[in-house]
Amino acid sequence: MKSIISAAVRSRKVTLFFAFIFTVVGLFSYHIVPKQENPDVSAPAAIITTIYPGASAADINTLVSQKIEDNITDIEGFDHTETTSKKGVSNIIVILDLDADEEKAWDELKDRLNEVKHELPDGCLEPYLNTDLAETAGIIISLSGENYTYEQLGSYADDFKKALSKVDGVASFDIDGEIEKEVKVTVNMEKLNQYNLSLEDIMNVLKSQNIEIPSGSIEYENGKIDVLTPGNFTSLKDIENTIVSRSKENGSVIRLGDLANIYMDLDDGAEIFKQDGKNTVLITGYFDEGKNVVLIGKEVRSRLEKIKKRFPEDLIINEVLFQPEDIDESITSFIENLIQSVICVVVVVFIGIGFRNAVVVSMAIPMSMLLTFNMMKLFNIKIHFMSTAGLIIALGMLVDNAIVVSDAIQVNLDDGMDKFDAIVDGTSRSTIPMFTSTLTTIAAFLPLMFIPGAPGQFTGDIPKIVIITLLNSFLIAIVVTPAMAYLTFKPNNKQKVEKRSVIRSFFENLLDLSLRNKKKSLLTVFIVFIISMRLAGATGVQLFPFAEKDFMYIDITSEVSGDIDATEKLVEKVEHILKEQPEVKKSTSSIGNGLPKFYMSLQPSSPSKDFAQMMIRFDVGKKGRFKTKEELAVYLQEELDTSISNGTAVVRLLESGAPLGHPVKIRVVGEEYDQIRKDVQLIEKELEKIPGTMNIENDGTDKKLVYSIDSNSDLLRKYGLSKYDIQKQINIALEGTKASTYRKAGNEYDIIVESDIKTFKQLENLKIKSTALGNKILLKQFADVKLGTQLDSIGSYNGDMNILVTCDVKPGYSSIDIENIMEKKIPEINLVNDIVFDGERESIKDSFGDMGILFILIVVLIYSILLVQFNSFFKPIMILITIPLSLIGCFWGLFIANKPMSFMVVLGIISLAGIVVNNAILLIEYINEARREGFSIDEACKDAVSKRFRPIILTTTTTVIGLIPLVFSGNALFDSMSVALMSGLLISTILTMIVIPTIYSLVNKKKEKNIDEEKMKEVEVE
């Protein structure tokens, strides 16, 4: 190592040249490294949609959902399924593990679906698989206008799509809300009953009359001439004039137009989108993986502005989401925090060690960071707020090694050594302690890379960045810093060397007092530690705070199941309430399904005509009514609860980190739906009694009224009617069925045959035609139509029937306390079914439990490194005492700042283990060195603290000062962690310089006493 340092100093021009080159390359790397706002922690998800026309929810659950679930649970990477079985349709959401091989898993899932489709009942359509649920949109643009039809808006959207899709880095654009038109053939059943025709006959006629079969060609000597026999409908008039029968009375032909109203209309069941209450079409864009979204966004923005000029002024073009600019703003904010931290650290360094030395030490900061950007490009680590936070955390430690080296060099120079020898000697003597300190810090961060699940994936870049940056700083300290020191360092005058500060004098006096009262001092620290441990979690516990975004969303559910018109009216009522709130700027709604995924933690939703989702943009500071977004969300929820009676509207804030959904979740699992429902009602009543609960709801449904057709088997045989005849013809009459396709001007429109039946009496008077005999019989002649009840929806989790009870928590209350209270009440309310708690409390237990295991591993790693360095079992234990000392500062800091214990705080506390031991390592090294020089134990302790005072205080101050911008950044994700790191490091440093020497003195004096006693015994024996 000494030879490398010597070579770097001798060839300092070469050393500094290559340092400059790597720095410039780092600037380029920063420019091209992919950027995004958040680490993506979305678990791979897909939805399997299977349609079984006319089947009840119970039949769908048994005949479709369960069969599919049983066949897919063992695919590679499978985590769980969430299933909703509704009338006529099964929706199964498949969630994979975070580290699953998506492509392989989805291919296997497709194979399984191909196998299981043969087990599904006749009449059931093939399962449809959509694997794009987890992909987060990069751009969402809405097109709306009072004077435009959906068709016109869709046409403009196509123009947008064509222009923007050409941008390099754009993966795809989807158009949502482009409601298709269809040809409606609404049959008058009173007229149809007069003829020996059924709705199925009309469908068959339309199929046979709207067909294109190749006719062939006629060969001639010179070639062939094709024969064309046009058979497709060319206009609605063609459909109206289609002959469907002939009158038996007078032989006149009966045309379809005589029996039905034929017209173009919008698809009744299509998903509807609204922008600020107006009908809209959404254009949703997705970016290529691994590209710099910010740069791509600038090109998209340029083209977008050009396209806007081509469209009419009354066409309203609204940017619902533009991630490139959000990402740029987020990263810019964090880079500003980083620059502020750099300035703070540099100022501290200049104050602490003087101008010349400070210039050299400070250069370690930009060089280490820019080298880190090179490594980020190499290891495909993206720039987002987590990786930037990693740089800020590492910032204060970047100068530690350079300070240690510069201090050792300066001491040698002040002692009169030759400059070259002083630099080489000072650097080489510091290398081993520095390397050990770097290794212990790396040992604290390395296991954090292996935190399992979404929390680990969310925070995984922090330890990577810290480790890379620290290794860079070590390399710079032993190669670049000595080379620069040769050019700038000079011996200090004696007066400056011997100058003592008030703070140093205070510490020396405090240490002297502690060494004279060792046991009392250690007992005092121990009592303070016990008190501090009782403060852990006193200010609350949470997994992750809400995201710092200016938009939230509302999940809306109509109580009228399967009626999209009723859901649309409910959405309009919510929009009206929101328009009265000055804080709400814009709203975008999707009716019949969730919006395109506009944030990484947004969970997938199943399509349903009674469900809608609304995203709202807000300015929480407008009018000054609310201080936080949480207060605004609670207020909006109260307003909606007061005003809405025909459904529910639940206000939700976006989550940081691992998506949880509701903080309180209680899953009721059983086999009898009615009994599950009763248990759910009991649980909800108890939740209502617990302070702090809000938005108590469940995903179960009540039974709804249905008309049940009870056919007489004897009469069916008499009239030659089959069950197929009855079900098929009633299905066409009430649901409508596609008969054929109408093509015009390059567009295709479904031809839908339906009836005009609107009442119970009309249904009874429907005539069913026998396929076998050809006769028609009134429904009421062979069947009783009775009013009954039936389940509209059945939910299951991993194949088990269940209802999920959820509730949100008001600000100032804890989801953990609520679940704990509820868990104690469960035995008292005599529930029949199994109860599974699945909320934030369980996620915290899992995550904090994993962190506890990693913490033990970290301590073992640090101990192993120290054992190798000191070749002692006890000295590493002495050094590790600094870890509990840091906890004193952490818990008092959180308590005073009123910050909750969170996943990020625990991450910070664990990472402190590798930082706080560094000061103790250096102290022990210098105490041992003083002992070798002949100092007594207490004098050696005082000498070590005196010599290491300046670098210890300086390195601690730089780390603490570097974190200050994070505390005041306003980002709830990092301010608690920063407080814990700052207070823990500060208190640990203060106590380390007192406690470690005191313990060292106490233990070693006892050893010396034992040795002296042994010698006395030997003398007495002689």
JSON list of N, CA, C and O in Angstrom, two decimals, residues 195-198 201 248 719-721 725 768-777:
[
{"chain": "A", "resi": 195, "resn": "TYR", "atom": "N", "xyz": [-95.45, -13.81, -35.31]},
{"chain": "A", "resi": 195, "resn": "TYR", "atom": "CA", "xyz": [-94.85, -14.64, -36.35]},
{"chain": "A", "resi": 195, "resn": "TYR", "atom": "C", "xyz": [-94.09, -15.80, -35.72]},
{"chain": "A", "resi": 195, "resn": "TYR", "atom": "O", "xyz": [-93.71, -15.76, -34.55]},
{"chain": "A", "resi": 196, "resn": "ASN", "atom": "N", "xyz": [-93.90, -16.82, -36.53]},
{"chain": "A", "resi": 196, "resn": "ASN", "atom": "CA", "xyz": [-93.18, -18.00, -36.02]},
{"chain": "A", "resi": 196, "resn": "ASN", "atom": "C", "xyz": [-91.67, -17.78, -36.11]},
{"chain": "A", "resi": 196, "resn": "ASN", "atom": "O", "xyz": [-90.94, -18.54, -36.74]},
{"chain": "A", "resi": 197, "resn": "LEU", "atom": "N", "xyz": [-91.25, -16.69, -35.48]},
{"chain": "A", "resi": 197, "resn": "LEU", "atom": "CA", "xyz": [-89.83, -16.30, -35.46]},
{"chain": "A", "resi": 197, "resn": "LEU", "atom": "C", "xyz": [-89.36, -16.11, -34.02]},
{"chain": "A", "resi": 197, "resn": "LEU", "atom": "O", "xyz": [-90.13, -15.66, -33.17]},
{"chain": "A", "resi": 198, "resn": "SER", "atom": "N", "xyz": [-88.10, -16.42, -33.81]},
{"chain": "A", "resi": 198, "resn": "SER", "atom": "CA", "xyz": [-87.48, -16.13, -32.51]},
{"chain": "A", "resi": 198, "resn": "SER", "atom": "C", "xyz": [-86.36, -15.12, -32.72]},
{"chain": "A", "resi": 198, "resn": "SER", "atom": "O", "xyz": [-85.93, -14.87, -33.85]},
{"chain": "A", "resi": 201, "resn": "ASP", "atom": "N", "xyz": [-83.61, -16.69, -34.48]},
{"chain": "A", "resi": 201, "resn": "ASP", "atom": "CA", "xyz": [-83.81, -16.78, -35.94]},
{"chain": "A", "resi": 201, "resn": "ASP", "atom": "C", "xyz": [-83.33, -15.50, -36.62]},
{"chain": "A", "resi": 201, "resn": "ASP", "atom": "O", "xyz": [-82.67, -15.53, -37.66]},
{"chain": "A", "resi": 248, "resn": "LYS", "atom": "N", "xyz": [-98.04, -16.01, -43.78]},
{"chain": "A", "resi": 248, "resn": "LYS", "atom": "CA", "xyz": [-98.82, -17.18, -44.20]},
{"chain": "A", "resi": 248, "resn": "LYS", "atom": "C", "xyz": [-100.19, -16.79, -44.73]},
{"chain": "A", "resi": 248, "resn": "LYS", "atom": "O", "xyz": [-100.80, -17.52, -45.51]},
{"chain": "A", "resi": 719, "resn": "TYR", "atom": "N", "xyz": [-94.16, -29.38, -24.96]},
{"chain": "A", "resi": 719, "resn": "TYR", "atom": "CA", "xyz": [-94.01, -28.36, -26.00]},
{"chain": "A", "resi": 719, "resn": "TYR", "atom": "C", "xyz": [-92.70, -28.51, -26.79]},
{"chain": "A", "resi": 719, "resn": "TYR", "atom": "O", "xyz": [-92.44, -27.74, -27.72]},
{"chain": "A", "resi": 720, "resn": "GLY", "atom": "N", "xyz": [-91.88, -29.49, -26.41]},
{"chain": "A", "resi": 720, "resn": "GLY", "atom": "CA", "xyz": [-90.63, -29.70, -27.14]},
{"chain": "A", "resi": 720, "resn": "GLY", "atom": "C", "xyz": [-89.60, -28.63, -26.91]},
{"chain": "A", "resi": 720, "resn": "GLY", "atom": "O", "xyz": [-88.76, -28.37, -27.78]},
{"chain": "A", "resi": 721, "resn": "LEU", "atom": "N", "xyz": [-89.65, -28.01, -25.74]},
{"chain": "A", "resi": 721, "resn": "LEU", "atom": "CA", "xyz": [-88.71, -26.92, -25.42]},
{"chain": "A", "resi": 721, "resn": "LEU", "atom": "C", "xyz": [-87.50, -27.47, -24.67]},
{"chain": "A", "resi": 721, "resn": "LEU", "atom": "O", "xyz": [-87.63, -28.33, -23.80]},
{"chain": "A", "resi": 725, "resn": "ASP", "atom": "N", "xyz": [-83.15, -23.49, -25.44]},
{"chain": "A", "resi": 725, "resn": "ASP", "atom": "CA", "xyz": [-84.10, -22.58, -26.09]},
{"chain": "A", "resi": 725, "resn": "ASP", "atom": "C", "xyz": [-84.48, -21.44, -25.15]},
{"chain": "A", "resi": 725, "resn": "ASP", "atom": "O", "xyz": [-84.47, -20.27, -25.54]},
{"chain": "A", "resi": 768, "resn": "ILE", "atom": "N", "xyz": [-91.30, -18.28, -26.49]},
{"chain": "A", "resi": 768, "resn": "ILE", "atom": "CA", "xyz": [-90.09, -19.05, -26.71]},
{"chain": "A", "resi": 768, "resn": "ILE", "atom": "C", "xyz": [-90.35, -20.06, -27.83]},
{"chain": "A", "resi": 768, "resn": "ILE", "atom": "O", "xyz": [-91.32, -20.82, -27.78]},
{"chain": "A", "resi": 769, "resn": "LYS", "atom": "N", "xyz": [-89.46, -20.09, -28.80]},
{"chain": "A", "resi": 769, "resn": "LYS", "atom": "CA", "xyz": [-89.62, -20.99, -29.93]},
{"chain": "A", "resi": 769, "resn": "LYS", "atom": "C", "xyz": [-88.83, -22.28, -29.70]},
{"chain": "A", "resi": 769, "resn": "LYS", "atom": "O", "xyz": [-87.67, -22.24, -29.28]},
{"chain": "A", "resi": 770, "resn": "SER", "atom": "N", "xyz": [-89.48, -23.41, -29.96]},
{"chain": "A", "resi": 770, "resn": "SER", "atom": "CA", "xyz": [-88.83, -24.71, -29.81]},
{"chain": "A", "resi": 770, "resn": "SER", "atom": "C", "xyz": [-87.96, -25.00, -31.04]},
{"chain": "A", "resi": 770, "resn": "SER", "atom": "O", "xyz": [-88.44, -24.93, -32.18]},
{"chain": "A", "resi": 771, "resn": "THR", "atom": "N", "xyz": [-86.71, -25.30, -30.78]},
{"chain": "A", "resi": 771, "resn": "THR", "atom": "CA", "xyz": [-85.80, -25.65, -31.89]},
{"chain": "A", "resi": 771, "resn": "THR", "atom": "C", "xyz": [-86.22, -26.96, -32.51]},
{"chain": "A", "resi": 771, "resn": "THR", "atom": "O", "xyz": [-86.11, -27.16, -33.74]},
{"chain": "A", "resi": 772, "resn": "ALA", "atom": "N", "xyz": [-86.74, -27.88, -31.69]},
{"chain": "A", "resi": 772, "resn": "ALA", "atom": "CA", "xyz": [-87.11, -29.22, -32.17]},
{"chain": "A", "resi": 772, "resn": "ALA", "atom": "C", "xyz": [-88.40, -29.23, -32.99]},
{"chain": "A", "resi": 772, "resn": "ALA", "atom": "O", "xyz": [-88.47, -29.83, -34.07]},
{"chain": "A", "resi": 773, "resn": "LEU", "atom": "N", "xyz": [-89.46, -28.52, -32.49]},
{"chain": "A", "resi": 773, "resn": "LEU", "atom": "CA", "xyz": [-90.78, -28.60, -33.13]},
{"chain": "A", "resi": 773, "resn": "LEU", "atom": "C", "xyz": [-91.15, -27.35, -33.94]},
{"chain": "A", "resi": 773, "resn": "LEU", "atom": "O", "xyz": [-92.04, -27.40, -34.77]},
{"chain": "A", "resi": 774, "resn": "GLY", "atom": "N", "xyz": [-90.49, -26.25, -33.66]},
{"chain": "A", "resi": 774, "resn": "GLY", "atom": "CA", "xyz": [-90.77, -25.03, -34.41]},
{"chain": "A", "resi": 774, "resn": "GLY", "atom": "C", "xyz": [-91.94, -24.23, -33.90]},
{"chain": "A", "resi": 774, "resn": "GLY", "atom": "O", "xyz": [-92.28, -23.19, -34.47]},
{"chain": "A", "resi": 775, "resn": "ASN", "atom": "N", "xyz": [-92.58, -24.68, -32.83]},
{"chain": "A", "resi": 775, "resn": "ASN", "atom": "CA", "xyz": [-93.72, -23.94, -32.28]},
{"chain": "A", "resi": 775, "resn": "ASN", "atom": "C", "xyz": [-93.25, -22.91, -31.27]},
{"chain": "A", "resi": 775, "resn": "ASN", "atom": "O", "xyz": [-92.16, -23.01, -30.72]},
{"chain": "A", "resi": 776, "resn": "LYS", "atom": "N", "xyz": [-94.12, -21.90, -30.99]},
{"chain": "A", "resi": 776, "resn": "LYS", "atom": "CA", "xyz": [-93.79, -20.86, -30.02]},
{"chain": "A", "resi": 776, "resn": "LYS", "atom": "C", "xyz": [-94.80, -20.87, -28.88]},
{"chain": "A", "resi": 776, "resn": "LYS", "atom": "O", "xyz": [-96.01, -20.94, -29.12]},
{"chain": "A", "resi": 777, "resn": "ILE", "atom": "N", "xyz": [-94.26, -20.79, -27.65]},
{"chain": "A", "resi": 777, "resn": "ILE", "atom": "CA", "xyz": [-95.11, -20.89, -26.46]},
{"chain": "A", "resi": 777, "resn": "ILE", "atom": "C", "xyz": [-94.79, -19.71, -25.55]},
{"chain": "A", "resi": 777, "resn": "ILE", "atom": "O", "xyz": [-93.62, -19.36, -25.35]}
]
